[in-house]
Structures are given as structure tokens and as C-alpha cells.
PDB file of C-alpha atoms in Angstrom:
ATOM      1  CA  MET I 127      19.822 -21.499 -19.798  1.00  0.00           C
ATOM      2  CA  THR I 128      16.425 -21.799 -22.307  1.00  0.00           C
ATOM      3  CA  PHE I 129      13.645 -19.213 -20.974  1.00  0.00           C
ATOM      4  CA  THR I 130      10.937 -21.257 -18.926  1.00  0.00           C
ATOM      5  CA  PRO I 131       7.878 -18.906 -18.068  1.00  0.00           C
ATOM      6  CA  GLU I 132       8.437 -20.730 -14.263  1.00  0.00           C
ATOM      7  CA  ILE I 133      10.957 -17.854 -14.435  1.00  0.00           C
ATOM      8  CA  ILE I 134       8.883 -15.569 -14.419  1.00  0.00           C
ATOM      9  CA  GLY I 135       6.747 -16.713 -11.901  1.00  0.00           C
ATOM     10  CA  TYR I 136       9.353 -17.542  -9.476  1.00  0.00           C
ATOM     11  CA  LEU I 137      11.142 -14.476  -9.858  1.00  0.00           C
ATOM     12  CA  ALA I 138       7.204 -12.963  -9.081  1.00  0.00           C
ATOM     13  CA  ALA I 139       6.949 -15.079  -5.822  1.00  0.00           C
ATOM     14  CA  THR I 140      10.458 -13.703  -5.084  1.00  0.00           C
ATOM     15  CA  LEU I 141      10.313 -10.048  -5.534  1.00  0.00           C
ATOM     16  CA  THR I 142       6.753 -10.014  -3.568  1.00  0.00           C
ATOM     17  CA  THR I 143       8.329 -11.690  -0.224  1.00  0.00           C
ATOM     18  CA  ALA I 144      11.916  -9.620  -0.312  1.00  0.00           C
ATOM     19  CA  SER I 145       9.394  -6.711  -1.295  1.00  0.00           C
ATOM     20  CA  PHE I 146       8.889  -6.727   2.731  1.00  0.00           C
ATOM     21  CA  VAL I 147      12.301  -6.887   4.632  1.00  0.00           C
ATOM     22  CA  PRO I 148      12.230  -2.962   4.050  1.00  0.00           C
ATOM     23  CA  GLN I 149       9.802  -2.744   5.252  1.00  0.00           C
ATOM     24  CA  ALA I 150       9.948  -4.660   8.250  1.00  0.00           C
ATOM     25  CA  ILE I 151      13.360  -3.312   8.864  1.00  0.00           C
ATOM     26  CA  LEU I 152      11.805   0.454   8.285  1.00  0.00           C
ATOM     27  CA  THR I 153       8.970  -0.280  11.084  1.00  0.00           C
ATOM     28  CA  ILE I 154      11.444  -1.626  13.885  1.00  0.00           C
ATOM     29  CA  ARG I 155      14.322   0.278  13.282  1.00  0.00           C
ATOM     30  CA  THR I 156      11.901   4.042  13.713  1.00  0.00           C
ATOM     31  CA  ARG I 157       8.819   2.006  15.405  1.00  0.00           C
ATOM     32  CA  ASP I 158       7.368   5.116  13.500  1.00  0.00           C
ATOM     33  CA  THR I 159       4.000   2.789  11.938  1.00  0.00           C
ATOM     34  CA  GLU I 160       1.542   6.485  11.691  1.00  0.00           C
ATOM     35  CA  SER I 161       0.599   5.896   7.430  1.00  0.00           C
ATOM     36  CA  LEU I 162       0.394   2.380   7.367  1.00  0.00           C
ATOM     37  CA  SER I 163      -2.941   0.810   7.937  1.00  0.00           C
ATOM     38  CA  LEU I 164      -4.012  -1.673  10.410  1.00  0.00           C
ATOM     39  CA  GLY I 165      -6.835  -2.449   7.874  1.00  0.00           C
ATOM     40  CA  MET I 166      -3.999  -3.320   5.333  1.00  0.00           C
ATOM     41  CA  TYR I 167      -2.031  -5.528   7.536  1.00  0.00           C
ATOM     42  CA  SER I 168      -4.352  -7.794   8.947  1.00  0.00           C
ATOM     43  CA  THR I 169      -6.121  -8.555   6.164  1.00  0.00           C
ATOM     44  CA  PHE I 170      -3.301  -8.880   4.474  1.00  0.00           C
ATOM     45  CA  THR I 171      -0.869 -10.724   7.599  1.00  0.00           C
ATOM     46  CA  LEU I 172      -3.719 -13.355   7.760  1.00  0.00           C
ATOM     47  CA  GLY I 173      -4.283 -13.532   3.308  1.00  0.00           C
ATOM     48  CA  VAL I 174      -0.597 -14.673   3.854  1.00  0.00           C
ATOM     49  CA  LEU I 175      -1.352 -17.061   6.684  1.00  0.00           C
ATOM     50  CA  CYS I 176      -3.992 -18.366   4.392  1.00  0.00           C
ATOM     51  CA  TRP I 177      -1.533 -18.790   1.226  1.00  0.00           C
ATOM     52  CA  LEU I 178       0.784 -20.727   3.855  1.00  0.00           C
ATOM     53  CA  ILE I 179      -1.972 -23.690   4.853  1.00  0.00           C
ATOM     54  CA  TYR I 180      -2.996 -23.190   0.706  1.00  0.00           C
ATOM     55  CA  GLY I 181       0.618 -23.928   0.439  1.00  0.00           C
ATOM     56  CA  ILE I 182      -0.024 -26.969   3.155  1.00  0.00           C
ATOM     57  CA  TYR I 183      -2.406 -28.468   2.196  1.00  0.00           C
ATOM     58  CA  LEU I 184      -0.905 -28.809  -1.969  1.00  0.00           C
ATOM     59  CA  ASP I 185       2.477 -29.908  -0.021  1.00  0.00           C
ATOM     60  CA  ASP I 186       3.952 -27.210  -2.141  1.00  0.00           C
ATOM     61  CA  LYS I 187       7.601 -26.486  -0.846  1.00  0.00           C
ATOM     62  CA  ALA I 188       7.885 -22.843  -2.230  1.00  0.00           C
ATOM     63  CA  ILE I 189       4.515 -21.917  -0.882  1.00  0.00           C
ATOM     64  CA  ILE I 190       5.276 -22.806   2.169  1.00  0.00           C
ATOM     65  CA  PHE I 191       8.770 -21.487   1.823  1.00  0.00           C
ATOM     66  CA  ALA I 192       7.651 -18.045   0.143  1.00  0.00           C
ATOM     67  CA  ASN I 193       4.531 -17.495   2.360  1.00  0.00           C
ATOM     68  CA  ALA I 194       6.127 -18.568   5.957  1.00  0.00           C
ATOM     69  CA  ILE I 195       8.364 -15.966   5.264  1.00  0.00           C
ATOM     70  CA  THR I 196       5.868 -14.047   4.240  1.00  0.00           C
ATOM     71  CA  LEU I 197       4.182 -14.694   6.991  1.00  0.00           C
ATOM     72  CA  LEU I 198       7.056 -13.619   9.833  1.00  0.00           C
ATOM     73  CA  LEU I 199       7.151 -10.080   8.074  1.00  0.00           C
ATOM     74  CA  ALA I 200       4.412  -9.437   8.023  1.00  0.00           C
ATOM     75  CA  ALA I 201       2.643  -9.826  11.119  1.00  0.00           C
ATOM     76  CA  SER I 202       6.039  -8.672  12.800  1.00  0.00           C
ATOM     77  CA  ILE I 203       4.535  -4.865  10.787  1.00  0.00           C
ATOM     78  CA  LEU I 204       1.278  -6.114  12.381  1.00  0.00           C
ATOM     79  CA  CYS I 205       2.947  -6.205  16.276  1.00  0.00           C
ATOM     80  CA  PHE I 206       4.359  -2.941  15.734  1.00  0.00           C
ATOM     81  CA  LYS I 207       0.591  -1.068  14.394  1.00  0.00           C
ATOM     82  CA  ILE I 208      -0.887  -3.264  16.649  1.00  0.00           C
ATOM     83  CA  TYR I 209       1.261  -2.031  20.306  1.00  0.00           C
ATOM     84  CA  ASN I 210       1.545   1.687  18.600  1.00  0.00           C
ATOM     85  CA  VAL I 211      -2.485   1.881  18.153  1.00  0.00           C
ATOM     86  CA  VAL I 212      -2.702   0.867  21.751  1.00  0.00           C
ATOM     87  CA  TYR I 213      -0.414   2.057  24.191  1.00  0.00           C
ATOM     88  CA  ARG I 214       0.519   5.189  22.297  1.00  0.00           C
ATOM     89  CA  LYS I 215      -2.798   6.212  21.193  1.00  0.00           C
ATOM     90  CA  ARG I 216      -1.663   7.226  18.110  1.00  0.00           C
ATOM     91  CA  ALA I 217      -1.478   5.312  14.604  1.00  0.00           C
TER      92      ALA I 217
ATOM     93  CA  MET Z  25     -21.260 -26.760  -0.177  1.00  0.00           C
ATOM     94  CA  THR Z  26     -18.808 -29.596   0.080  1.00  0.00           C
ATOM     95  CA  PHE Z  27     -15.111 -28.238   1.519  1.00  0.00           C
ATOM     96  CA  THR Z  28     -12.202 -28.107  -0.985  1.00  0.00           C
ATOM     97  CA  PRO Z  29      -8.586 -26.861  -0.248  1.00  0.00           C
ATOM     98  CA  GLU Z  30      -9.570 -24.312  -3.256  1.00  0.00           C
ATOM     99  CA  ILE Z  31     -11.503 -22.007  -1.573  1.00  0.00           C
ATOM    100  CA  ILE Z  32      -8.121 -21.776   0.669  1.00  0.00           C
ATOM    101  CA  GLY Z  33      -6.625 -20.256  -2.010  1.00  0.00           C
ATOM    102  CA  TYR Z  34      -9.564 -18.285  -3.156  1.00  0.00           C
ATOM    103  CA  LEU Z  35     -10.137 -16.307  -0.012  1.00  0.00           C
ATOM    104  CA  ALA Z  36      -5.856 -15.809   0.629  1.00  0.00           C
ATOM    105  CA  ALA Z  37      -5.296 -14.549  -3.174  1.00  0.00           C
ATOM    106  CA  THR Z  38      -9.171 -12.330  -2.295  1.00  0.00           C
ATOM    107  CA  LEU Z  39      -7.804 -11.379   1.434  1.00  0.00           C
ATOM    108  CA  THR Z  40      -4.157 -10.345   0.161  1.00  0.00           C
ATOM    109  CA  THR Z  41      -4.950  -8.492  -3.070  1.00  0.00           C
ATOM    110  CA  ALA Z  42      -8.125  -6.610  -0.609  1.00  0.00           C
ATOM    111  CA  SER Z  43      -5.917  -5.648   1.935  1.00  0.00           C
ATOM    112  CA  PHE Z  44      -4.035  -2.991  -0.389  1.00  0.00           C
ATOM    113  CA  VAL Z  45      -7.874  -1.296  -0.843  1.00  0.00           C
ATOM    114  CA  PRO Z  46      -7.955   0.011   2.945  1.00  0.00           C
ATOM    115  CA  GLN Z  47      -3.827   1.608   2.797  1.00  0.00           C
ATOM    116  CA  ALA Z  48      -4.397   2.984  -0.572  1.00  0.00           C
ATOM    117  CA  ILE Z  49      -7.661   4.315   1.219  1.00  0.00           C
ATOM    118  CA  LEU Z  50      -5.276   5.754   3.954  1.00  0.00           C
ATOM    119  CA  THR Z  51      -1.832   6.796   1.678  1.00  0.00           C
ATOM    120  CA  ILE Z  52      -4.737   9.086  -0.232  1.00  0.00           C
ATOM    121  CA  ARG Z  53      -6.563  10.498   2.001  1.00  0.00           C
ATOM    122  CA  THR Z  54      -3.141  11.166   4.754  1.00  0.00           C
ATOM    123  CA  ARG Z  55      -1.162  12.177   1.810  1.00  0.00           C
ATOM    124  CA  ASP Z  56       1.718  10.252   4.626  1.00  0.00           C
ATOM    125  CA  THR Z  57       3.805   7.450   3.289  1.00  0.00           C
ATOM    126  CA  GLU Z  58       6.358   8.956   5.946  1.00  0.00           C
ATOM    127  CA  SER Z  59       6.370   5.534   7.510  1.00  0.00           C
ATOM    128  CA  LEU Z  60       5.836   3.628   4.178  1.00  0.00           C
ATOM    129  CA  SER Z  61       9.145   1.688   2.997  1.00  0.00           C
ATOM    130  CA  LEU Z  62      10.309   2.859  -0.794  1.00  0.00           C
ATOM    131  CA  GLY Z  63      12.472  -0.144  -1.522  1.00  0.00           C
ATOM    132  CA  MET Z  64       9.463  -2.611  -0.298  1.00  0.00           C
ATOM    133  CA  TYR Z  65       6.549  -0.426  -2.383  1.00  0.00           C
ATOM    134  CA  SER Z  66       9.340   0.043  -5.693  1.00  0.00           C
ATOM    135  CA  THR Z  67      10.269  -4.113  -4.681  1.00  0.00           C
ATOM    136  CA  PHE Z  68       6.144  -5.117  -4.083  1.00  0.00           C
ATOM    137  CA  THR Z  69       4.888  -3.101  -7.599  1.00  0.00           C
ATOM    138  CA  LEU Z  70       7.607  -4.896  -9.706  1.00  0.00           C
ATOM    139  CA  GLY Z  71       6.948  -8.031  -8.493  1.00  0.00           C
ATOM    140  CA  VAL Z  72       2.937  -7.892  -8.906  1.00  0.00           C
ATOM    141  CA  LEU Z  73       3.471  -6.981 -12.195  1.00  0.00           C
ATOM    142  CA  CYS Z  74       5.766 -10.717 -12.985  1.00  0.00           C
ATOM    143  CA  TRP Z  75       2.731 -12.078 -10.964  1.00  0.00           C
ATOM    144  CA  LEU Z  76       0.652 -10.504 -14.037  1.00  0.00           C
ATOM    145  CA  ILE Z  77       3.380 -11.558 -16.953  1.00  0.00           C
ATOM    146  CA  TYR Z  78       3.237 -15.041 -14.931  1.00  0.00           C
ATOM    147  CA  GLY Z  79      -1.130 -14.986 -14.808  1.00  0.00           C
ATOM    148  CA  ILE Z  80      -1.203 -13.840 -19.325  1.00  0.00           C
ATOM    149  CA  TYR Z  81       1.222 -16.921 -19.775  1.00  0.00           C
ATOM    150  CA  LEU Z  82      -0.699 -19.136 -18.153  1.00  0.00           C
ATOM    151  CA  ASP Z  83      -4.031 -17.373 -19.242  1.00  0.00           C
ATOM    152  CA  ASP Z  84      -5.168 -18.409 -15.649  1.00  0.00           C
ATOM    153  CA  LYS Z  85      -7.988 -15.266 -14.812  1.00  0.00           C
ATOM    154  CA  ALA Z  86      -7.989 -15.617 -11.542  1.00  0.00           C
ATOM    155  CA  ILE Z  87      -3.964 -14.777 -11.231  1.00  0.00           C
ATOM    156  CA  ILE Z  88      -4.680 -12.723 -13.814  1.00  0.00           C
ATOM    157  CA  PHE Z  89      -7.064 -10.502 -12.546  1.00  0.00           C
ATOM    158  CA  ALA Z  90      -5.760  -9.813  -8.350  1.00  0.00           C
ATOM    159  CA  ASN Z  91      -3.179  -8.915  -9.413  1.00  0.00           C
ATOM    160  CA  ALA Z  92      -4.045  -5.889 -12.109  1.00  0.00           C
ATOM    161  CA  ILE Z  93      -5.937  -5.314  -8.076  1.00  0.00           C
ATOM    162  CA  THR Z  94      -2.569  -5.072  -6.867  1.00  0.00           C
ATOM    163  CA  LEU Z  95      -0.952  -3.690  -9.610  1.00  0.00           C
ATOM    164  CA  LEU Z  96      -3.050  -1.751  -9.492  1.00  0.00           C
ATOM    165  CA  LEU Z  97      -3.200  -0.134  -5.515  1.00  0.00           C
ATOM    166  CA  ALA Z  98       0.649  -0.695  -5.246  1.00  0.00           C
ATOM    167  CA  ALA Z  99       1.866   1.109  -7.937  1.00  0.00           C
ATOM    168  CA  SER Z 100      -0.320   4.202  -6.960  1.00  0.00           C
ATOM    169  CA  ILE Z 101       0.528   3.937  -3.267  1.00  0.00           C
ATOM    170  CA  LEU Z 102       3.694   4.251  -4.269  1.00  0.00           C
ATOM    171  CA  CYS Z 103       3.345   7.439  -6.735  1.00  0.00           C
ATOM    172  CA  PHE Z 104       2.745   9.027  -3.465  1.00  0.00           C
ATOM    173  CA  LYS Z 105       5.401   7.597  -2.031  1.00  0.00           C
ATOM    174  CA  ILE Z 106       7.941   8.594  -5.086  1.00  0.00           C
ATOM    175  CA  TYR Z 107       5.853  12.161  -4.685  1.00  0.00           C
ATOM    176  CA  ASN Z 108       6.841  12.758  -1.502  1.00  0.00           C
ATOM    177  CA  VAL Z 109      10.273  11.946  -1.958  1.00  0.00           C
ATOM    178  CA  VAL Z 110      11.355  13.663  -4.565  1.00  0.00           C
ATOM    179  CA  TYR Z 111       9.496  17.075  -3.249  1.00  0.00           C
ATOM    180  CA  ARG Z 112       8.713  17.081  -0.485  1.00  0.00           C
ATOM    181  CA  LYS Z 113      12.115  16.149   0.759  1.00  0.00           C
ATOM    182  CA  ARG Z 114      10.997  14.212   2.768  1.00  0.00           C
ATOM    183  CA  ALA Z 115      10.234  10.118   3.103  1.00  0.00           C
TER     184      ALA Z 115
END
């Protein structure tokens, strides 16, 4: 197997997408979102949605796949955060 | 100004990079990292480092710029998390 720069790109995409799995598990398990920023998750979720639309425009399956998964994870975390802010009167 | 798909790409990159600013501010201000996942920030920071290396390979200034900023923000949050785990015996 020869080294190609694309491997670094795929590794980067895999790591940044996969990283939201432990955060989503922690948030779903504990329901604690106090140290999570609402501003971050709102902006990030919107940004990942834009990446997904961009991937659909380009018809790039790697961008679509990675961002569809990240969107699902980030949106789940955002839902817990919004729920806690609205119903529990705490961040 | 005509609409081009690239605008969605730039918007996506701006939003996902900028999203870490409110999280970094919240973490630096409160020092609270209890609901932040160590697994997420370790994996994400490594992933963003890979994106930065990939950008340097491609000589793509947009990828380099966006990921250099994200790396700085994500690494700062990771440092607070590691500090809390090691010295405060709490997540």
C-alpha cells in the first residue's frame, strides 16, 4: 500500500465525524449538558447541514455520508441542550 | 451577486469553525467541563490536526486557515478537560 495524501483526508474526516459518538453517548446517558454551549451546538448543527447540502450539490458521497452522521449526532446533543434550557431552567 | 454552490461550502466552513468560539469562551469562563466528553475532544482535536496536515499537502489556504483556528479552540477546550480529569478528580 502506497501512502497518498488522500489517506490523511479520509482519516481526518473519520476522526472528526467519529468524535461526536462519545459525546452523544455521554449526553444521552447522563442528560447533563451544563458545560455544553448552546451557541456552539446551534451553530455547529447549522454548519454541518450546510456541509451536507454542499455535498449533495457536488454529488460527493464521502461529504454526504460523513456529514449526515455528524448531523444526526450533533442534532441529538442540541435537542438535549435545548430541552434542558427550556424545561429544566438550567443550562 | 450570483449564487454559487461554493458559497454554501464557505458558509459551512465558517459556521463549523466559528461554532467552537462560544464553547471555548464558556469553558474558559466557567472552567466546567463535566458534560464535555474527553473521548470527543481527544478524537476531534486529532482529526482537525489531520485536516490541517491535509490542507498543507493540498496547499489549500481555506482548509489550512479554518482548521488552524479550530485546532486552537478545540485544543484549548481539551486542555481544560484533561486538567479537570487529572487534578480535580472529576470529569
